[in-house]
């Protein structure tokens, strides 16, 4: 789905090429800068909150800010560094907050500005950072800017991308300016009766694209950033960045048509066409550099910690890596790395696809930048459903053992799986714009079901009688209450990992080596001179195997102390295991120390 599918052809071609060469034989080694003074975000665990589904405080069945505030202690206890909140701004909720009608205020059903200030205050007290979603590509059609633009009011006439369209020589009828398609199915152009022009919307009809070729828009969006920095946020996660700019019209004022991609036969599906003219334009990279300057200037003037820019992009590496900046300019701190989602979705989970996903990032990343690892978000089926519940610990371990920052989508720490949502209960516009036969291909509702706090009524998400989406079926066993009480659970494993990441200089600053060891087994070693090494080993296959870890690294001691083990592992924490003949069951994942 989404942008990744569009790229999937490129990915598959690349991947099959690489897999022909047996990567399993090669040991990949990365030397990270052994600097001991890393900034907070360079080793951070980010945690994504989908506010609508996190915690309801007033019984209306919809999550809200006071709900989040009441659960900040949970995040502290979990050991994460910063939480990023999906949009909380005023919105008609056509795309559940990604259609913003006022970038400077809070959606009433989520709370008020005072509630937000209270949330920030409590987070500061706990030493947690709060990051907001910045949705720069479009606003809601109910935004005052759009209403003024429709009326061609002074200063707003060019805020959006307007066009007269074309006249069909045969029929004499007006047609859209180009064949471009929106993400949520159908034309990306919508006729506006009042202004007598088409406007561009790369997402829903109610999400008109802002015109970044207008200096007023550029200035306005920087104002948005400064406004929330003033409210004490620690940075922004920028939504759907590659769609920011489109190609400029030609000398006659016309936009070029996209070619047919050959990926799907469905002419309403965005993937029916290429996205050469509507994504990955060079101007977009420069705009991100400009936003970074806004953040850096703010810190220079007002002091305090650095605030971060996290970028959402499913674009190919050659484009994505430019967001980091170049030799003379800083860009985003972390362009999100979705390889563990995209590559594995396309090619399945195996030691080789894990290795390939890591290579694809580390081998393309510019020198001196910080890697990051993402397992999921509110647009993708839940990690435990995609990888299989038995591999969720292995994947949570992986993203925290690898160098750099990691990102957790709410519920991944519990092993939450997708909910089953009928067509009748479906609310996601992407699915609703399709039909009862194919909606499951598009719907993003299953990964947005309410967070599971307890095994009680409505999973403790709300005191009220209803929830905005039905609960996932597994809430009686997969929830915070049950997993906290257990000696060993996905949650306790997750907490051990964040604790290790915080305490281990090796994980923060060490070198990284990794290898496919036998068909199904993947191993990572982090090492730092003068400190214990950390070894991660995981069996992604379906049968028990015995491996010899000295084949991977001859300098390892004959036995290693077990620090953390996956849920079903029958080994014992704290015990030393001989690594010459280490038996690993299917799905077993272990974290060892050389001490
Ligand atoms: C003009 O309209 C006709 C009839 O609907 C259609 O077949 C043709 O493709 C259109 N031409 C262009 C250039 O879109
Ligand atoms: C870096 O990016 C800036 C801003 O886009 C550009 O002006 C400059 O030429 C680039 N420098 C290099 C070395 O690529
Ligand atoms: C900066 O971040 C650190 C680590 O999270 C925190 O302890 C400190 O209070 C922050 N300083 C300011 C000025 O916010
Ligand atoms: C992961 C993510 O944030 N996806 C969002 C990308 O942008 C569109 C439009 O704003 C949203 O619908 C997605 O949820
Ligand atoms: Ca509520
Ligand atoms: Ca755009």
XYZ file of C-alpha atoms and ligand atoms in Angstrom:
653
model
C 0.000 0.000 0.000
C 0.813 3.706 0.140
C 3.937 5.222 -1.287
C 5.962 2.082 -0.794
C 3.951 0.073 -3.246
C 4.630 2.679 -5.833
C 8.300 2.034 -5.313
C 7.951 -1.654 -4.856
C 9.010 -2.423 -8.391
C 12.289 -0.638 -7.915
C 12.743 -2.359 -4.584
C 12.089 -5.819 -5.959
C 14.471 -5.364 -8.847
C 17.184 -4.134 -6.534
C 16.513 -6.839 -4.011
C 16.500 -9.748 -6.400
C 19.799 -8.542 -7.778
C 21.342 -8.427 -4.362
C 19.892 -11.754 -3.238
C 21.468 -13.486 -6.211
C 24.802 -12.714 -4.649
C 24.817 -14.645 -1.401
C 25.009 -11.844 1.084
C 25.117 -14.374 3.868
C 28.800 -14.802 3.308
C 29.642 -11.157 3.750
C 30.073 -9.581 7.118
C 28.886 -6.015 7.121
C 30.748 -3.659 9.340
C 29.882 -0.116 10.216
C 32.065 2.158 12.230
C 30.004 4.767 13.931
C 31.695 7.808 15.373
C 32.862 6.835 18.817
C 31.973 10.259 20.131
C 30.691 10.017 23.666
C 28.767 13.281 23.587
C 25.763 12.411 21.478
C 22.811 14.769 21.352
C 19.574 13.425 22.873
C 17.913 12.441 19.583
C 20.868 10.438 18.272
C 20.149 7.466 20.513
C 16.479 8.199 21.222
C 13.560 5.797 21.297
C 10.664 7.632 19.717
C 7.155 6.462 20.463
C 4.277 7.295 18.134
C 0.950 8.066 19.750
C -2.177 7.979 17.627
C -4.177 10.285 19.919
C -7.611 9.136 18.807
C -6.800 5.595 19.925
C -4.474 6.021 22.913
C -6.610 6.911 25.924
C -10.046 8.489 26.337
C -10.466 10.698 29.408
C -14.112 11.767 29.114
C -16.029 8.696 28.008
C -16.919 9.715 24.444
C -14.987 6.757 23.060
C -12.372 8.959 21.394
C -8.843 9.331 22.724
C -7.791 12.839 23.799
C -5.003 15.010 25.227
C -5.982 14.568 28.871
C -5.970 10.851 28.215
C -2.396 11.068 26.965
C -1.375 13.231 29.918
C -2.818 10.643 32.297
C -0.596 7.985 30.691
C 2.715 9.856 30.481
C 3.924 7.875 33.491
C 3.462 4.752 31.397
C 5.754 6.169 28.703
C 8.297 7.144 31.330
C 8.155 3.634 32.750
C 8.468 2.186 29.257
C 11.757 4.051 28.958
C 11.106 5.958 25.754
C 12.756 9.329 25.118
C 10.116 11.218 23.170
C 6.546 10.776 22.036
C 5.338 12.057 18.693
C 1.660 12.714 18.425
C -0.270 12.229 15.204
C -2.204 15.444 14.406
C -4.124 17.051 17.269
C -5.046 20.245 15.394
C -8.488 21.554 14.478
C -9.851 19.362 11.740
C -13.114 18.179 10.158
C -11.547 14.705 10.565
C -12.074 13.562 6.993
C -8.590 11.999 7.203
C -8.564 11.830 11.012
C -6.580 14.984 11.590
C -4.389 14.965 8.494
C -6.846 17.535 7.110
C -6.105 20.602 9.239
C -8.481 23.564 9.296
C -6.491 25.546 11.881
C -2.788 24.835 12.275
C -2.660 26.987 15.423
C -5.328 25.358 17.571
C -6.403 22.020 19.056
C -9.260 19.834 17.808
C -12.051 20.331 20.409
C -12.759 16.591 20.806
C -9.069 16.176 21.751
C -9.049 19.122 24.183
C -7.858 22.708 24.386
C -4.597 24.630 24.181
C -4.558 24.635 27.971
C -4.838 20.845 27.989
C -1.904 20.764 25.591
C 0.143 23.090 27.813
C -0.649 20.849 30.737
C 0.537 17.835 28.746
C 3.840 19.569 27.935
C 4.295 20.614 31.566
C 3.766 17.084 32.857
C 6.042 15.670 30.163
C 8.794 18.116 31.138
C 8.468 17.096 34.771
C 8.973 13.480 33.733
C 11.853 14.293 31.354
C 9.847 13.212 28.301
C 9.905 15.131 25.050
C 6.837 15.790 22.913
C 6.988 16.007 19.134
C 4.128 17.122 16.934
C 3.032 16.014 13.519
C 3.588 18.736 10.924
C 1.356 18.276 7.872
C 2.830 20.669 5.315
C 1.537 19.315 2.009
C -2.089 20.326 2.380
C -4.719 21.883 4.598
C -8.372 21.071 5.009
C -10.752 22.672 2.510
C -12.380 24.172 5.604
C -9.212 26.114 6.442
C -9.704 29.913 6.198
C -6.726 30.041 3.845
C -8.584 27.862 1.376
C -11.846 29.786 1.728
C -9.943 33.016 1.021
C -8.105 31.425 -1.871
C -11.397 30.354 -3.441
C -12.471 34.005 -3.308
C -9.076 35.115 -4.654
C -8.620 37.346 -1.618
C -5.495 39.471 -1.608
C -2.506 37.473 -0.327
C -4.324 34.137 -0.614
C -5.123 33.811 -4.327
C -2.055 31.613 -4.965
C -2.054 29.700 -1.661
C -3.158 26.532 -3.440
C -2.507 25.030 -6.859
C -5.233 26.288 -9.167
C -5.649 25.631 -12.873
C -8.267 26.291 -15.581
C -8.044 22.734 -16.896
C -8.125 21.740 -20.535
C -10.861 21.745 -23.141
C -11.391 18.439 -24.948
C -11.157 19.154 -28.683
C -13.679 16.402 -29.532
C -16.345 16.957 -26.912
C -15.703 20.625 -26.160
C -15.952 19.734 -22.467
C -13.685 20.873 -19.697
C -11.243 18.277 -18.367
C -8.736 18.247 -15.495
C -5.309 19.795 -16.239
C -3.587 16.381 -16.177
C -4.236 12.709 -15.504
C -2.702 12.855 -12.015
C -4.271 10.587 -9.388
C -4.777 11.181 -5.663
C -3.720 8.676 -3.019
C -7.258 7.948 -1.928
C -8.410 6.886 -5.413
C -9.497 8.947 -8.407
C -8.373 12.221 -9.979
C -6.046 14.539 -8.051
C -7.910 17.535 -9.496
C -11.216 18.870 -8.211
C -13.356 21.479 -9.935
C -14.336 24.440 -7.754
C -17.575 26.001 -8.949
C -17.090 29.303 -7.154
C -13.578 30.048 -8.399
C -14.226 28.326 -11.735
C -10.910 26.490 -11.574
C -9.526 23.099 -10.598
C -7.405 22.669 -7.484
C -4.830 19.963 -6.856
C -5.232 17.452 -4.022
C -2.711 14.620 -3.826
C -4.765 13.163 -0.966
C -8.516 13.449 -0.328
C -10.712 16.012 -2.127
C -10.968 17.795 1.223
C -7.139 18.101 1.420
C -6.111 20.766 -1.134
C -2.322 20.908 -1.731
C -0.624 24.094 -0.567
C 1.402 25.945 -3.173
C 5.041 25.989 -2.050
C 5.975 28.165 -4.994
C 4.219 30.988 -3.112
C 6.583 32.755 -0.662
C 3.548 33.535 1.509
C 2.854 29.821 1.995
C 6.507 29.115 2.793
C 6.514 31.928 5.396
C 3.172 30.829 6.860
C 4.308 27.242 7.380
C 7.496 28.421 9.097
C 5.232 30.446 11.363
C 3.447 27.209 12.259
C 6.763 25.643 13.287
C 7.769 28.597 15.465
C 4.335 28.766 17.062
C 4.574 25.202 18.402
C 8.243 25.572 19.341
C 7.056 28.450 21.537
C 4.651 25.998 23.184
C 7.595 23.832 24.165
C 7.598 20.989 21.655
C 10.857 19.140 20.990
C 10.422 19.022 17.236
C 8.290 17.787 14.401
C 7.591 14.684 12.446
C 6.796 15.891 8.940
C 4.027 14.112 7.123
C 4.177 13.046 3.463
C 7.105 15.247 2.484
C 7.854 13.880 -1.040
C 4.528 15.232 -2.349
C 5.358 18.788 -1.260
C 6.319 20.124 -4.673
C 4.994 19.090 -8.047
C 6.674 19.816 -11.351
C 6.189 23.368 -12.645
C 3.820 23.859 -15.556
C 5.445 24.263 -18.987
C 5.734 27.541 -20.931
C 2.066 27.196 -21.986
C 1.015 26.721 -18.396
C 0.219 23.012 -18.850
C 1.084 20.102 -16.559
C 2.472 16.884 -18.096
C 0.537 13.607 -17.791
C 2.079 10.769 -15.806
C 2.842 7.535 -17.666
C 1.026 4.269 -16.963
C 3.114 2.288 -14.474
C 1.959 -1.240 -15.236
C 1.801 -2.017 -11.497
C -1.996 -2.299 -11.302
C -4.922 -2.494 -13.737
C -7.173 -0.405 -11.467
C -7.280 3.078 -13.092
C -8.429 4.764 -9.856
C -5.518 3.397 -7.838
C -2.662 5.888 -7.391
C -0.223 3.180 -8.452
C -1.820 2.999 -11.896
C 0.461 5.884 -12.899
C 4.065 6.787 -12.214
C 4.681 9.655 -9.801
C 7.505 11.350 -11.664
C 5.896 14.799 -11.680
C 4.109 14.737 -8.338
C 6.772 13.406 -5.961
C 10.484 13.609 -5.185
C 11.089 17.043 -6.730
C 14.432 18.756 -5.936
C 12.728 21.834 -4.441
C 11.301 19.654 -1.661
C 14.769 18.820 -0.353
C 15.654 22.484 -0.101
C 12.421 23.241 1.784
C 13.384 20.676 4.427
C 16.785 22.370 4.768
C 14.935 25.634 5.332
C 12.825 24.086 8.104
C 15.982 22.785 9.751
C 17.274 26.353 9.753
C 14.083 27.484 11.485
C 14.706 24.915 14.248
C 18.409 25.674 14.595
C 17.818 29.422 14.647
C 15.235 28.950 17.362
C 17.728 27.097 19.529
C 20.424 29.696 18.855
C 18.123 32.507 19.949
C 16.317 30.896 22.882
C 18.757 28.175 24.001
C 17.552 24.859 25.403
C 17.782 21.434 23.802
C 17.869 20.912 20.081
C 14.506 20.198 18.507
C 14.297 17.567 15.825
C 12.960 17.171 12.340
C 11.788 13.661 11.439
C 10.698 13.160 7.837
C 8.124 10.762 6.466
C 9.209 9.469 3.077
C 8.896 6.115 1.356
C 11.031 7.383 -1.530
C 14.036 5.450 -2.843
C 17.413 5.846 -1.144
C 18.899 8.248 -3.721
C 16.160 10.750 -2.841
C 15.600 9.980 0.835
C 19.261 10.338 1.788
C 19.359 13.917 0.502
C 17.029 14.898 3.345
C 19.898 14.415 5.796
C 21.608 17.430 4.262
C 24.788 17.750 2.267
C 28.367 18.659 3.073
C 27.507 22.310 3.651
C 23.914 22.216 4.929
C 22.071 20.268 7.623
C 18.716 18.790 6.723
C 16.375 16.568 8.672
C 17.865 14.965 11.764
C 16.218 11.696 10.800
C 14.503 10.897 7.523
C 12.485 7.870 8.633
C 13.889 4.534 7.565
C 10.964 2.321 6.559
C 13.069 -0.502 5.092
C 11.951 -2.982 7.768
C 8.408 -2.234 6.602
C 8.748 -1.893 2.820
C 11.438 -4.451 2.011
C 10.006 -7.120 4.284
C 6.397 -6.502 3.223
C 7.468 -7.176 -0.339
C 9.925 -10.026 0.196
C 8.953 -11.654 3.472
C 10.777 -11.800 6.780
C 14.072 -13.685 6.708
C 17.631 -13.231 7.864
C 18.491 -12.085 4.349
C 15.750 -9.480 4.036
C 16.698 -8.150 7.462
C 20.313 -7.843 6.341
C 19.268 -6.231 3.070
C 17.051 -3.703 4.875
C 19.969 -2.677 7.071
C 22.446 -2.512 4.183
C 20.077 -0.411 2.132
C 20.180 2.260 4.829
C 23.694 2.110 6.204
C 25.399 1.794 2.848
C 23.543 4.777 1.413
C 23.566 7.059 4.439
C 25.894 10.064 4.151
C 28.886 9.984 6.532
C 28.400 11.388 10.001
C 24.594 11.087 10.025
C 22.431 9.097 12.416
C 20.558 5.980 11.281
C 17.069 5.119 12.512
C 14.769 2.111 12.404
C 10.984 2.067 12.157
C 8.735 -0.993 12.505
C 5.296 0.477 11.978
C 2.882 3.375 11.995
C -0.825 4.109 11.693
C -0.754 3.453 7.935
C 0.650 -0.079 8.037
C -0.697 -3.312 9.433
C 0.627 -3.771 12.959
C 4.140 -5.113 13.269
C 3.061 -8.245 15.142
C 0.584 -9.023 12.349
C 3.053 -8.349 9.555
C 6.067 -10.162 11.015
C 4.054 -12.729 12.963
C 3.586 -12.447 16.717
C 6.412 -14.889 17.349
C 8.907 -12.457 15.787
C 7.780 -9.245 17.476
C 10.416 -9.518 20.233
C 13.125 -10.244 17.657
C 12.153 -7.106 15.755
C 11.849 -4.888 18.848
C 15.291 -6.137 19.900
C 16.745 -5.470 16.480
C 15.713 -1.809 16.278
C 17.120 -1.151 19.729
C 20.366 -3.049 19.252
C 21.183 -1.367 15.935
C 22.949 2.015 16.106
C 21.006 5.281 16.127
C 17.379 6.050 16.938
C 14.360 3.752 16.855
C 10.653 4.388 16.450
C 7.836 2.398 18.054
C 4.199 2.700 17.029
C 1.873 2.460 20.040
C 1.125 -1.163 20.909
C 4.223 -2.675 19.318
C 5.706 -2.950 22.809
C 2.747 -5.196 23.733
C 2.636 -7.206 20.526
C -0.779 -5.764 19.628
C -2.169 -7.200 16.398
C -4.618 -5.805 13.829
C -8.291 -5.503 14.625
C -10.875 -7.015 12.314
C -13.088 -4.221 11.013
C -16.148 -4.935 8.867
C -17.099 -2.745 5.889
C -19.955 -1.351 8.029
C -17.527 -0.225 10.727
C -14.916 1.104 8.283
C -14.163 4.832 8.595
C -10.828 5.341 6.811
C -11.439 7.507 3.714
C -9.019 5.419 1.671
C -11.198 2.348 2.223
C -14.516 4.200 2.097
C -13.597 5.547 -1.358
C -13.366 1.952 -2.568
C -16.054 -0.751 -2.210
C -17.001 -3.682 0.054
C -15.082 -6.139 -2.139
C -11.681 -4.473 -2.125
C -11.665 -2.189 0.923
C -9.383 -4.486 2.928
C -6.573 -3.718 0.487
C -6.804 -0.041 1.394
C -8.155 0.228 4.924
C -5.911 1.547 7.672
C -8.492 1.015 10.424
C -7.158 -2.391 11.650
C -3.922 -0.827 12.947
C -5.771 2.072 14.549
C -7.952 0.147 17.016
C -7.928 1.410 20.627
C -4.832 0.859 22.743
C -5.158 -2.058 25.134
C -4.623 -0.988 28.735
C -6.459 -3.732 30.655
C -8.333 -6.992 30.163
C -11.522 -5.279 31.381
C -14.374 -3.497 29.578
C -13.242 -1.728 26.401
C -9.669 -2.668 27.303
C -9.547 0.235 29.760
C -9.356 2.631 26.817
C -12.560 4.420 27.788
C -15.056 4.570 30.657
C -17.803 5.137 28.101
C -19.998 2.519 26.404
C -18.503 2.760 22.896
C -15.151 3.106 21.140
C -14.643 4.970 17.848
C -13.265 1.789 16.253
C -13.960 -1.737 17.545
C -11.285 -3.300 19.774
C -8.900 -5.914 18.461
C -9.902 -9.418 19.551
C -6.731 -10.150 21.528
C -7.116 -7.453 24.186
C -7.836 -9.868 27.031
C -4.297 -11.254 26.892
C -2.378 -8.534 25.053
C -2.630 -5.499 27.308
C -0.546 -3.370 29.665
C -2.099 -4.680 32.879
C -1.609 -8.368 32.085
C 1.823 -7.959 30.559
C 3.100 -5.774 33.412
C 2.033 -8.391 35.934
C 3.792 -11.195 34.059
C 7.420 -12.096 34.805
C 8.173 -12.287 31.132
C 6.074 -10.632 28.398
C 6.518 -8.604 25.216
C 6.238 -5.547 27.463
C 8.892 -6.611 29.990
C 11.202 -7.503 27.103
C 10.655 -4.065 25.586
C 11.428 -2.380 28.905
C 14.620 -4.388 29.324
C 15.658 -3.199 25.880
C 15.090 0.499 26.562
C 16.927 0.125 29.877
C 19.866 -1.522 28.132
C 19.936 1.199 25.484
C 20.025 3.874 28.166
C 22.752 2.248 30.228
C 25.015 0.712 27.580
C 27.739 2.951 26.162
C 28.325 0.165 23.661
C 24.827 0.509 22.233
C 25.056 4.299 22.245
C 28.506 4.701 20.747
C 29.830 1.343 19.646
C 30.714 -0.122 16.275
C 28.288 -2.408 14.475
C 28.871 -5.733 12.719
C 26.156 -7.981 11.351
C 25.805 -11.143 9.312
C 23.416 -13.757 8.026
C 24.734 -16.820 9.858
C 23.286 -19.925 8.196
C 20.037 -19.645 6.279
C 17.724 -18.327 8.972
C 19.897 -16.838 11.654
C 20.829 -13.189 11.841
C 23.455 -11.870 14.212
C 24.560 -8.374 15.232
C 27.520 -7.387 17.379
C 27.978 -3.978 18.937
C 31.391 -3.299 20.415
C 33.253 -0.476 22.065
C 36.791 -0.617 23.348
C 36.905 -0.874 27.103
C 33.274 -1.959 27.396
C 31.302 -5.201 27.128
C 30.117 -6.163 23.640
C 26.430 -6.800 23.006
C 25.417 -9.681 20.716
C 21.990 -10.127 19.154
C 21.027 -13.396 17.526
C 17.671 -14.373 16.057
C 16.218 -17.383 14.257
C 13.762 -16.144 11.627
C 13.215 -19.633 10.219
C 10.545 -22.211 10.985
C 12.711 -24.909 12.542
C 15.263 -25.272 15.309
C 18.870 -24.700 14.280
C 22.253 -24.923 15.964
C 24.792 -22.222 15.183
C 28.393 -21.528 15.993
C 28.776 -17.847 16.836
C 32.558 -18.026 16.622
C 32.096 -18.438 12.862
C 30.796 -14.904 12.982
C 33.425 -13.563 15.346
C 36.507 -15.468 16.468
C 37.273 -12.942 19.189
C 34.126 -13.770 21.154
C 34.564 -15.608 24.466
C 33.469 -19.286 24.529
C 30.309 -18.429 26.421
C 28.102 -15.362 26.668
C 25.794 -14.116 29.392
C 22.112 -13.961 28.431
C 20.581 -10.528 29.041
C 17.221 -10.618 27.230
C 15.290 -13.437 25.520
C 12.157 -13.583 23.375
C 8.875 -14.596 24.999
C 8.902 -18.317 24.159
C 12.620 -18.886 24.707
C 13.252 -21.628 27.270
C 16.665 -20.284 28.185
C 17.337 -18.487 31.466
C 18.344 -14.865 31.910
C 21.680 -14.304 33.602
C 22.984 -17.749 32.633
C 26.082 -18.164 30.434
C 25.622 -20.125 27.217
C 28.348 -21.781 25.167
C 28.277 -20.215 21.719
C 30.123 -22.914 19.768
C 26.901 -24.910 19.590
C 24.034 -22.583 20.325
C 20.580 -24.036 19.742
C 17.876 -21.618 18.631
C 14.222 -22.529 18.284
C 12.095 -21.051 15.529
C 11.359 -17.432 16.463
C 13.882 -17.416 19.299
C 15.818 -14.159 19.683
C 18.491 -13.455 22.288
C 20.594 -10.559 23.496
C 23.920 -11.485 25.113
C 26.741 -9.594 26.743
C 30.405 -10.600 26.718
C 30.504 -9.851 30.427
C -11.822 13.719 -25.319
O -13.045 13.043 -25.037
C -13.178 11.811 -25.698
C -14.591 11.301 -25.474
O -14.879 11.214 -24.084
C -12.127 10.849 -25.179
O -12.201 9.596 -25.792
C -10.740 11.457 -25.429
O -9.735 10.631 -24.821
C -10.652 12.873 -24.856
N -9.383 13.487 -25.283
C -8.425 13.817 -24.448
C -7.215 14.442 -25.062
O -8.523 13.635 -23.240
C 23.746 21.748 -0.472
O 22.407 22.191 -0.505
C 22.270 23.569 -0.699
C 20.803 23.934 -0.476
O 19.959 23.160 -1.272
C 22.781 23.913 -2.078
O 22.655 25.299 -2.315
C 24.247 23.511 -2.178
O 24.703 23.700 -3.483
C 24.456 22.063 -1.784
N 25.870 21.796 -1.628
C 26.453 20.667 -2.050
C 27.904 20.534 -1.770
O 25.825 19.790 -2.636
C 17.436 18.776 27.712
O 17.223 17.385 27.596
C 17.708 16.663 28.709
C 17.581 15.193 28.372
O 16.277 14.863 28.017
C 16.938 17.079 29.954
O 17.417 16.381 31.067
C 17.084 18.580 30.175
O 16.256 18.991 31.226
C 16.697 19.341 28.909
N 17.020 20.733 29.068
C 16.168 21.726 28.785
C 16.679 23.111 28.943
O 15.019 21.510 28.394
C 2.363 7.573 8.252
C 1.557 8.807 7.981
O 1.619 9.756 8.714
N 0.776 8.791 6.933
C -0.046 9.900 6.562
C 0.508 10.493 5.315
O -0.247 11.545 4.889
C -1.581 11.247 4.607
C -2.235 12.533 4.216
O -1.884 13.561 5.102
C -2.270 10.597 5.791
O -3.521 10.093 5.398
C -1.448 9.442 6.309
O -1.994 8.914 7.479
Ca -12.476 11.684 24.623
Ca 2.069 19.074 -2.919
